[in-house]
XYZ file of C-alpha atoms in Angstrom:
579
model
C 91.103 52.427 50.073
C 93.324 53.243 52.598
C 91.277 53.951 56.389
C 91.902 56.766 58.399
C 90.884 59.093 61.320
C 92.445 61.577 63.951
C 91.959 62.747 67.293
C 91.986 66.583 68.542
C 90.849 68.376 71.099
C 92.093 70.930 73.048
C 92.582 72.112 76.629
C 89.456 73.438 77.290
C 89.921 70.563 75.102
C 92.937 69.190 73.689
C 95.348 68.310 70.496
C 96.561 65.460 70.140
C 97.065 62.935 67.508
C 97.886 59.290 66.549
C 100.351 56.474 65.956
C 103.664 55.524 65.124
C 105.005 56.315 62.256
C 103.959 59.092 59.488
C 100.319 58.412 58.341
C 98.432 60.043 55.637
C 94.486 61.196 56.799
C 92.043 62.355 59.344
C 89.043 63.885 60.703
C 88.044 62.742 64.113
C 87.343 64.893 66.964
C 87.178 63.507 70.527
C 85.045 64.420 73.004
C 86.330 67.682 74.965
C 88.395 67.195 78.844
C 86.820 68.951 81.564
C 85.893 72.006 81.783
C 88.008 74.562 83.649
C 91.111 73.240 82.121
C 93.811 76.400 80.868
C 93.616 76.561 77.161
C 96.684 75.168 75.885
C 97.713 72.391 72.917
C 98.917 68.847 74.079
C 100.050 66.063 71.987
C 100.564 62.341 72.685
C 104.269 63.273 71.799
C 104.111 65.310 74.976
C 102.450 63.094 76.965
C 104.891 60.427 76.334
C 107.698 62.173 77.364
C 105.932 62.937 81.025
C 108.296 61.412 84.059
C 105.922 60.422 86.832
C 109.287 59.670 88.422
C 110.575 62.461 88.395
C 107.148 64.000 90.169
C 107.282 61.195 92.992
C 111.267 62.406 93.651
C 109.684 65.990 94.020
C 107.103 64.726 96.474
C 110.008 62.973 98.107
C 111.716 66.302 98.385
C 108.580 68.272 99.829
C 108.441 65.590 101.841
C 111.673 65.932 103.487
C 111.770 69.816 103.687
C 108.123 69.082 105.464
C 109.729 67.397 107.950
C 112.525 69.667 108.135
C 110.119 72.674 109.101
C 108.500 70.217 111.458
C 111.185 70.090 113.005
C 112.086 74.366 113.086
C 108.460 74.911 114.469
C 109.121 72.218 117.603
C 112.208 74.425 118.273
C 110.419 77.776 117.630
C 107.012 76.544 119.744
C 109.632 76.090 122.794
C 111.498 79.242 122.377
C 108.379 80.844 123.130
C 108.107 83.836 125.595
C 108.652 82.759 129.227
C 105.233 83.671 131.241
C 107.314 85.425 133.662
C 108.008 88.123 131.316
C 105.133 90.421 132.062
C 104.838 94.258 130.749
C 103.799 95.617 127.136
C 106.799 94.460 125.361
C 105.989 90.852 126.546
C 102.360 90.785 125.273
C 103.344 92.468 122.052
C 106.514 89.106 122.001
C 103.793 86.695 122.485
C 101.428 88.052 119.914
C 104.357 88.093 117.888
C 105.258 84.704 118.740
C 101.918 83.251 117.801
C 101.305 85.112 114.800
C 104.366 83.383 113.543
C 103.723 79.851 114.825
C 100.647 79.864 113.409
C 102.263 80.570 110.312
C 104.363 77.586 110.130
C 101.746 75.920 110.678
C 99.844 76.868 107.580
C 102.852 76.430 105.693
C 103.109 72.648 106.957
C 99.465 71.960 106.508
C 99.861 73.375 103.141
C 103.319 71.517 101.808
C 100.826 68.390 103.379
C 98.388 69.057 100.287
C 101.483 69.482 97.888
C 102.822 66.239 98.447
C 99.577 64.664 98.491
C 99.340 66.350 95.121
C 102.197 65.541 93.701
C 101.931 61.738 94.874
C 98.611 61.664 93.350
C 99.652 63.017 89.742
C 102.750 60.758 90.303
C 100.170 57.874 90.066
C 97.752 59.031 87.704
C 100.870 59.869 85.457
C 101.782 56.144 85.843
C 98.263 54.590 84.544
C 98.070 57.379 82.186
C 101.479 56.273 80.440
C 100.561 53.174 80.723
C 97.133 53.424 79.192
C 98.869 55.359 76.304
C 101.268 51.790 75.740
C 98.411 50.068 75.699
C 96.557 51.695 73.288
C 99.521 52.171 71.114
C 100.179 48.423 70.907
C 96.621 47.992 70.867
C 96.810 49.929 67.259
C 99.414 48.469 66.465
C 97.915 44.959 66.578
C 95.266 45.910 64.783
C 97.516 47.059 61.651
C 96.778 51.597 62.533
C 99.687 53.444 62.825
C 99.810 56.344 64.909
C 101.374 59.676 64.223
C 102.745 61.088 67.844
C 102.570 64.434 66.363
C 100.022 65.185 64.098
C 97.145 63.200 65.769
C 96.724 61.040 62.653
C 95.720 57.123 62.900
C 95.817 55.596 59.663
C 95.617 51.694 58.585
C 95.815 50.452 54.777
C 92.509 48.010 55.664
C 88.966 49.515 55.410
C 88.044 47.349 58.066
C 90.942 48.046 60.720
C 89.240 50.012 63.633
C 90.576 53.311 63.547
C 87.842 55.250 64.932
C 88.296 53.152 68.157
C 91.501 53.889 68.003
C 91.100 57.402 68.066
C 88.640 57.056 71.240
C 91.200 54.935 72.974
C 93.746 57.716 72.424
C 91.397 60.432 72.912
C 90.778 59.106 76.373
C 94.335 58.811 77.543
C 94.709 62.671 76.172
C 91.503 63.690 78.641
C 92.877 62.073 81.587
C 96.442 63.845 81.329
C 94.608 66.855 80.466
C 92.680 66.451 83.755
C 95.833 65.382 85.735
C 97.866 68.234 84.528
C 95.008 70.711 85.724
C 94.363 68.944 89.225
C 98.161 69.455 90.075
C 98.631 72.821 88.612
C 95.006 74.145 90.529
C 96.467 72.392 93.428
C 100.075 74.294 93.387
C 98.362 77.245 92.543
C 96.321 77.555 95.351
C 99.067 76.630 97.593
C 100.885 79.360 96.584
C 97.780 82.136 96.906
C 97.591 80.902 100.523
C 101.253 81.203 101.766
C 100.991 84.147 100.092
C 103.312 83.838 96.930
C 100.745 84.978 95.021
C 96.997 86.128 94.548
C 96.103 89.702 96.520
C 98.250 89.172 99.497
C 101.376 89.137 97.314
C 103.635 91.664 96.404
C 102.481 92.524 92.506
C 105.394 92.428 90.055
C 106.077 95.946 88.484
C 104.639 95.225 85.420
C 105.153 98.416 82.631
C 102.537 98.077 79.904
C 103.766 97.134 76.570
C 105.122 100.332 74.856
C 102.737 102.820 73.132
C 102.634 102.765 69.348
C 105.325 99.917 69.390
C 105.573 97.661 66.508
C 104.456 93.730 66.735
C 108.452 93.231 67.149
C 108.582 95.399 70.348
C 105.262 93.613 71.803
C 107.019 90.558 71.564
C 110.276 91.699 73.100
C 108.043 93.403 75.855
C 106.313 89.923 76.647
C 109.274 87.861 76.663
C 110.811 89.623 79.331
C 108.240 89.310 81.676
C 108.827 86.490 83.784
C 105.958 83.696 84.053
C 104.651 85.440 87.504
C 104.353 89.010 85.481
C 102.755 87.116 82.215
C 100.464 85.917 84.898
C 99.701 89.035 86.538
C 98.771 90.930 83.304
C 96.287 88.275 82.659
C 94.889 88.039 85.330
C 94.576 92.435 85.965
C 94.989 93.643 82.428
C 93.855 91.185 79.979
C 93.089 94.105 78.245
C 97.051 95.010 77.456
C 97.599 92.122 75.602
C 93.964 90.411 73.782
C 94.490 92.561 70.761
C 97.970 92.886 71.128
C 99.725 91.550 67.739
C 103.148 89.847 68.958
C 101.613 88.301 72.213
C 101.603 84.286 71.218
C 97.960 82.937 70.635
C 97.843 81.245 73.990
C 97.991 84.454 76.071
C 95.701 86.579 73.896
C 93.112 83.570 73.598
C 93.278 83.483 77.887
C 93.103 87.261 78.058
C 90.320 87.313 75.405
C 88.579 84.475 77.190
C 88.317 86.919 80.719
C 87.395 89.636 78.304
C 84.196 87.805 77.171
C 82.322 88.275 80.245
C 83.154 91.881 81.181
C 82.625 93.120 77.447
C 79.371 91.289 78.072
C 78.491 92.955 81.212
C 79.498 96.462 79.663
C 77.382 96.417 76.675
C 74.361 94.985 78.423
C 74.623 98.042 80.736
C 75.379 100.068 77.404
C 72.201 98.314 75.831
C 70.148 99.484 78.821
C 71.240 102.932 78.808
C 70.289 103.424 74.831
C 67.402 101.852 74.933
C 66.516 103.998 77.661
C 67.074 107.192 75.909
C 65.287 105.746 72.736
C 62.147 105.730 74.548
C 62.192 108.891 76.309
C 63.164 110.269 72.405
C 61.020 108.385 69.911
C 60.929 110.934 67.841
C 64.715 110.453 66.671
C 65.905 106.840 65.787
C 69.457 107.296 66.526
C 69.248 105.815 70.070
C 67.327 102.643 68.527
C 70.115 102.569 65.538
C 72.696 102.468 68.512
C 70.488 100.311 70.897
C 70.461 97.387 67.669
C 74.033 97.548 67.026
C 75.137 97.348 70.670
C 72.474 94.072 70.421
C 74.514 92.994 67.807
C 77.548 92.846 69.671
C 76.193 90.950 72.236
C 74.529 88.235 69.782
C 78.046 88.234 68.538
C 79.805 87.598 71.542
C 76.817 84.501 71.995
C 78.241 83.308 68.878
C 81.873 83.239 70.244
C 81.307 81.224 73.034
C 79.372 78.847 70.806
C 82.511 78.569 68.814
C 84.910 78.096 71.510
C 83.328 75.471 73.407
C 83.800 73.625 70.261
C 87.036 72.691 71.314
C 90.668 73.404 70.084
C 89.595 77.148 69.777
C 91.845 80.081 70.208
C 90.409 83.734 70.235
C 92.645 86.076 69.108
C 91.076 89.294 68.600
C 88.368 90.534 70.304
C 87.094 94.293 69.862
C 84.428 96.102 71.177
C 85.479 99.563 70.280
C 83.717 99.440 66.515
C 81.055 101.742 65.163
C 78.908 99.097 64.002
C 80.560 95.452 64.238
C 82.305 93.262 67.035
C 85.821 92.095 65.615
C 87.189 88.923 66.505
C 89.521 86.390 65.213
C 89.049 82.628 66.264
C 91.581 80.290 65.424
C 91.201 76.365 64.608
C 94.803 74.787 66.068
C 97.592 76.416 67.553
C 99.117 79.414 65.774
C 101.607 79.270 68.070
C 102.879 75.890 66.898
C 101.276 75.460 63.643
C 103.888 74.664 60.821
C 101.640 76.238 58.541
C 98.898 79.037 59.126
C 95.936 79.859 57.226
C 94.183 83.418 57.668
C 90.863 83.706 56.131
C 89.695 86.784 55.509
C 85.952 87.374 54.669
C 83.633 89.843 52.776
C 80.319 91.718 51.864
C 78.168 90.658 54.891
C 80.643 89.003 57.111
C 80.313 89.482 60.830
C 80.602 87.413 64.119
C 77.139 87.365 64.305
C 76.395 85.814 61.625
C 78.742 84.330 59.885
C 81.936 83.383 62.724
C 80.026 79.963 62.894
C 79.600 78.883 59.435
C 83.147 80.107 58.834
C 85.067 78.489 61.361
C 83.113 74.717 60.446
C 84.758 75.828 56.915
C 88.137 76.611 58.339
C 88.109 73.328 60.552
C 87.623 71.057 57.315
C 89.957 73.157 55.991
C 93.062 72.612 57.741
C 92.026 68.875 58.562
C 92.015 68.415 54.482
C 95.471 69.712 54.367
C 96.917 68.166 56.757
C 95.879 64.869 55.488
C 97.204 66.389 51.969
C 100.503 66.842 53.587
C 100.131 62.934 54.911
C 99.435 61.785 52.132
C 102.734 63.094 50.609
C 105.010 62.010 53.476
C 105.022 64.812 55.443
C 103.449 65.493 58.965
C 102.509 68.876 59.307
C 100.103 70.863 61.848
C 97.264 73.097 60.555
C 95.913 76.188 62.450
C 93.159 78.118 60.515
C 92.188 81.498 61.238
C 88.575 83.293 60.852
C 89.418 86.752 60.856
C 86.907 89.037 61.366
C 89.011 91.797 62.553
C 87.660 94.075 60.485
C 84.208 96.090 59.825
C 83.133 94.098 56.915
C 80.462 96.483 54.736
C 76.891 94.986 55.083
C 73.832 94.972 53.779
C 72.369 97.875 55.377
C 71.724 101.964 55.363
C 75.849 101.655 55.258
C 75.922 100.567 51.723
C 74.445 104.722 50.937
C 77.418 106.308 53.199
C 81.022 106.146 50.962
C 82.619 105.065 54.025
C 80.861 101.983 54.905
C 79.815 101.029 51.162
C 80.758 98.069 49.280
C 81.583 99.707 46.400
C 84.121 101.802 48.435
C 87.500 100.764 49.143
C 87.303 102.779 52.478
C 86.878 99.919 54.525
C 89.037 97.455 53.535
C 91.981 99.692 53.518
C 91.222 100.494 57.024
C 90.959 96.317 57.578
C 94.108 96.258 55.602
C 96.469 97.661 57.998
C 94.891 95.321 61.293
C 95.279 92.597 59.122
C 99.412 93.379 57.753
C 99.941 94.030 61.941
C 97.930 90.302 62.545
C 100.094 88.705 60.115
C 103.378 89.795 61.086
C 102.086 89.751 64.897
C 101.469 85.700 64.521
C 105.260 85.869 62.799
C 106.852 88.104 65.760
C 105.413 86.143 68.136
C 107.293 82.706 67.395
C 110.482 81.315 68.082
C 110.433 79.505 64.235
C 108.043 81.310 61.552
C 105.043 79.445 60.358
C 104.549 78.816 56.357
C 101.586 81.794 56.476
C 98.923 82.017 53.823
C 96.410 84.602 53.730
C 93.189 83.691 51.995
C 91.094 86.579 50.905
C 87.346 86.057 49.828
C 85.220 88.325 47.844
C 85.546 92.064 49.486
C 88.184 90.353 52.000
C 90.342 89.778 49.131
C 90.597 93.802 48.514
C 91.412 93.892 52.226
C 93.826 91.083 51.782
C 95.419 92.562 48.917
C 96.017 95.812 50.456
C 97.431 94.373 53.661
C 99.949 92.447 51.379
C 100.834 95.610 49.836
C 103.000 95.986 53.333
C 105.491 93.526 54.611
C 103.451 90.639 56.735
C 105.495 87.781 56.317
C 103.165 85.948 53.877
C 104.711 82.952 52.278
C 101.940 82.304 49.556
C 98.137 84.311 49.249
C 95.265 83.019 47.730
C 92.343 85.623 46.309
C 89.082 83.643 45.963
C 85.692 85.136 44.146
C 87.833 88.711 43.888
C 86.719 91.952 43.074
C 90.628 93.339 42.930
C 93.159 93.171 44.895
C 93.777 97.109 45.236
C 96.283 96.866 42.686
C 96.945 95.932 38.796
C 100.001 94.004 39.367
C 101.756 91.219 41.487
C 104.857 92.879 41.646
C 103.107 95.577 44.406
C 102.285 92.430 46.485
C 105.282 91.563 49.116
C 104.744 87.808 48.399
C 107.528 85.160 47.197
C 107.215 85.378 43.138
C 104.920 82.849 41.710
C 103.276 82.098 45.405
C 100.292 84.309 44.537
C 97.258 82.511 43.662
C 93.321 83.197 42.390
C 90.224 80.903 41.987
C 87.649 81.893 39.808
C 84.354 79.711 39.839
C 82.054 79.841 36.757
C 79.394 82.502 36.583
C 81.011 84.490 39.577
C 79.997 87.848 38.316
C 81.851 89.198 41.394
C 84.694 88.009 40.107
C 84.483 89.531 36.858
C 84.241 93.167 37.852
C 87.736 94.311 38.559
C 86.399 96.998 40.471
C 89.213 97.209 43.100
C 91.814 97.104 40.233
C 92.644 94.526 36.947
C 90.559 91.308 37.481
C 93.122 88.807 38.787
C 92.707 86.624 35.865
C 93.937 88.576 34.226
C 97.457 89.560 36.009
C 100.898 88.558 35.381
C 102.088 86.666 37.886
C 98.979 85.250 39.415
C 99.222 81.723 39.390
C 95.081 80.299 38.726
C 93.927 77.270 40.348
C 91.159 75.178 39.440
C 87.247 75.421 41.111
C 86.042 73.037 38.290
C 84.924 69.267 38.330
C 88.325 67.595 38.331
C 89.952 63.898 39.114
C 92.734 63.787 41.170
C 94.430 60.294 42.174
C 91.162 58.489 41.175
C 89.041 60.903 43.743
C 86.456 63.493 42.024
C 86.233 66.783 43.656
C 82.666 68.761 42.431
C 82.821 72.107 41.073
C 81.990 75.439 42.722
C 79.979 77.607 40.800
C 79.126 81.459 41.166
C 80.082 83.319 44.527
C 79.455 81.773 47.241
C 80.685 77.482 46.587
C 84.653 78.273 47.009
C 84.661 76.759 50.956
C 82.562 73.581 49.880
C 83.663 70.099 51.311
C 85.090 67.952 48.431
C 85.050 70.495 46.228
C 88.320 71.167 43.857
C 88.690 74.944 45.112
C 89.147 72.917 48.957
C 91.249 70.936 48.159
C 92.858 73.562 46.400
C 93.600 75.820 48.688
C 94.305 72.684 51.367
C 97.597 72.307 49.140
C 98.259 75.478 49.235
C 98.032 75.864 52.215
C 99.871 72.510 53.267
C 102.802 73.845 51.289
C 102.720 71.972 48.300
C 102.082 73.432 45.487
C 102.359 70.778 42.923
C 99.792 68.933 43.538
C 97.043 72.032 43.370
C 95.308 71.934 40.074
C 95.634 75.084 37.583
C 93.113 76.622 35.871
C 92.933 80.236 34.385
C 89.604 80.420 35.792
C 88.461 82.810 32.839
C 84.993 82.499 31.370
C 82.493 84.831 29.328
C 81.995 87.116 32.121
C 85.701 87.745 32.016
C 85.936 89.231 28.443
C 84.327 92.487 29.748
C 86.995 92.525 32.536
C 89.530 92.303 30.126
C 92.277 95.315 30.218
C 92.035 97.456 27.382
C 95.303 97.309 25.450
C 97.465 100.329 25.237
C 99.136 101.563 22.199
C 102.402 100.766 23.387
C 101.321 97.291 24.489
C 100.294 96.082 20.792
């Protein structure tokens, strides 16, 4: 048996993965860089393309045009006012005079730090290419290859040391995560001090992005803003562009990120103010109904920094503006660079509260099982897997009694449908090359998922797990390639068998079924999932099915019709003209 591993991270931790050549597996995370680091995806790829020389010619540069305004100020400090020049107009020259020298001399004292910066990160750029050689050949010696790319280490000997490896590389990824930061902290407070930016400077005219605009014009809008611009909307109106389908991952996830705290602050105050009325009216529980599900936000928000300091995180979505439920989306990888792009959409009972956690662990084995399925098959490809909870999942409350908010109603996940189409063609708007996007619906989220599809989202292949309906009794309404739509079925789901949100998808033309039964695949036994809740399991079939899905390759998925006893009461009636 082949040995394997990978390392990942991301910038409040890092990506990054291993050696030379393709590989095929993986799954090991390394511990996260500092703190305080912007959220962004680096590779060893990257990092080996970094030119410390090119940062010490810079520094050479700054150096020179240091010297240069050394130079200016001697000639300025002796043009100064004569003191024999007396009057109004001569103190106002000298005030003048030394309001200006003493700004040369902050800019000197500040082009001092850059250099010293840039010399420094000229170094630690050095060692930290040099580390990276060393731990390459160090793999190399001991029979691991390293995939630049993908972050996969892989050897053909059990006993080669992969997992060291991996920490070796993971290492080198910290320190140029840490290097990167101390230079860019460094330039950026140079410039907030001569005044190039920060609250001295002159704001940008920034024009919001345009009302009611599709996710085609938000991503025109953002791409003309300059990197100053992009910079001042996040740091003044995060708000613009956190929810803002067709804004690439890495901006909303920094927007959302300075979101967290104020949305925080707001519903605390919020939560103080109902709870405060609730006691002053006891005799009506609608300001303790409101009071619990403001609580609930706020537990939920808990639960999303728990998530991101996981590592490798991106928040996409983050809504406070629900009746009953905090939204969020929380991606695993980079959707922004991802060649492939798994959405999961959950169901009855899903919220951020509680269920964001267990969800995203699922979606992180996830897309670490397919890339190592796309390894394993030559390819190298890079996973991002989305838990989207953008929607107001019904729950298992007083709601189920009100038609809008039931589970038996299709109320709510049309109105989840049409966030979810906008997500989905927002993630494909907002790249330069499209990712291969599969939506994976689960239980009521596969009603919402099949009612987004019903809309143009750029979906490449779908997946319906555990499903009540899709909102429709045929494929052909779904705008997905032909033959890329796909159902699994575990035994004794009775979910599964009501068709209550149209024809059971076992039953549809067109609807490719994949296995959730005990099966062998190249001399590995995947377990079976059974009833409604096993379809996310580790080493289970329905996994590693949707893993090849979701890696592309459909081949190697296993097909089953997924129809049991359950399903001959779901069965469509036949119609006189159909016999």
């Amino acid at each position: 048996m082949p040995a394997h591993t990978c390392i990942a991270g991301s910038a409040e931790t890092w990506v990054g993965r291993c050696p030379d050549d393709a590989a095929e597996e993986g799954g090991h995370p390394v511990p996260d860089p500092p703190r305080g680091v912007r959220a962004m995806t680096l590779t060893l790829a990257q990092v080996r393309t970094w030119q410390p020389g090119a940062v010490a010619s810079i520094a050479d540069a700054v150096t020179t045009r240091r010297r240069d305004l050394l130079a200016a100020q001697d000639t300025f400090d002796a043009a100064a006012p004569p003191s024999s020049w007396i009057g109004q107009a001569a103190a106002a020259a000298g005030a003048a005079h030394r309001q200006l020298g003493a700004g040369l001399q902050d800019l000197a004292a500040e082009l001092t730090g850059v250099i010293g910066a840039l010399d420094a990160a000229a170094e630690d750029l050095t060692t930290i290419l040099a580390d990276l050689e060393d731990a390459l050949a160090y793999a190399r010696g001991q029979g691991c290859r390293v995939d630049l790319v993908s972050g996969m280490v892989h050897a053909d000997d059990d006993d080669a040391p992969v997992e060291q490896v991996a920490a070796r590389l993971g290492q080198v990824l910290q320190a140029a995560a840490q290097a990167d930061s101390t230079l860019a902290r460094a330039l950026r407070a140079a410039a907030a001090t001569l005044g190039l930016t920060g609250p001295d400077a002159q704001e940008p005219a920034v024009s919001p992005p345009p009302p009611d605009g599709t996710e085609k014009d938000a991503a025109r809008w953002w791409n003309s803003l300059d990197p100053a611009a992009q910079q001042y909307v996040l740091d003044h109106h995060p708000d613009w562009i956190g929810n803002l389908d067709g804004v690439p991952g890495w901006a909303r996830d920094e927007a959302n990120r300075i979101l967290v705290p104020q949305y925080r602050k707001e519903l605390s105050a919020e939560y103080d103010r109902l709870l405060d009325l609730a006691l002053r009216t006891p005799q009506s529980p609608y300001f303790f109904t409101r009071a619990g599900a403001v609580q609930k936000m706020l537990d939920g928000l808990d639960q999303i920094d728990a998530v991101l300091d996981r590592g490798g995180r991106q928040l996409l979505t983050l809504d406070i503006s629900g009746d009953h439920e905090l939204r969020a989306a929380v991606a695993v990888g980079d959707v922004d660079t991802a060649d492939s792009v798994g959405v999961f959409v959950p169901g009855f009972t899903a919220n951020v509260r509680d269920s964001l956690a267990g969800y995203d662990s699922s979606m992180a084995a996830l897309a670490d099982l397919a890339a190592t399925e796309s390894l394993r098959q030559g390819n190298v490809q890079s996973i991002a897997t989305v838990t989207w909870l953008g929607y107001e999942a019904p729950q298992a409350d007083m709601g189920l009694l009100l038609p809008s908010r039931s589970v038996l109603s299709a109320s709510s996940a049309e109105a989840g449908a049409a966030d979810l189409a906008s997500f989905l063609r927002g993630v494909e708007a907002s790249r330069d090359t499209p990712a291969h996007t599969v939506p994976i619906g689960y239980s009521y989220g596969s009603t919402v998922t099949g009612h987004a599809l019903q809309e143009h989202t750029g979906a490449d292949a779908a997946v319906v797990l555990g499903s009540p309906g899709i909102g429709t009794d045929t494929v052909d309404d779904l705008t997905v390639p032909e033959g890329s739509t796909y159902m699994i079925e575990a035994r004794r789901d009775v979910v599964a068998d009501t068709g209550w949100f149209g024809r059971d998808p076992s039953h549809m033309d067109g609807m490719t079924g994949l296995s959730a039964r005990q099966e062998d695949v190249d001399g590995t036994t995947y377990t079976e999932s059974v009833g409604h809740s096993d379809y996310l399991t580790e080493g289970s079939t329905s996994q590693y099915n949707l893993a090849q899905i979701l890696a592309g390759q459909p081949e190697q998925a296993v097909q089953h019709h997924g129809r049991g006893i359950g399903d001959w009461f779901s069965k469509p009636l036949p119609t006189p003209w159909s016999r």
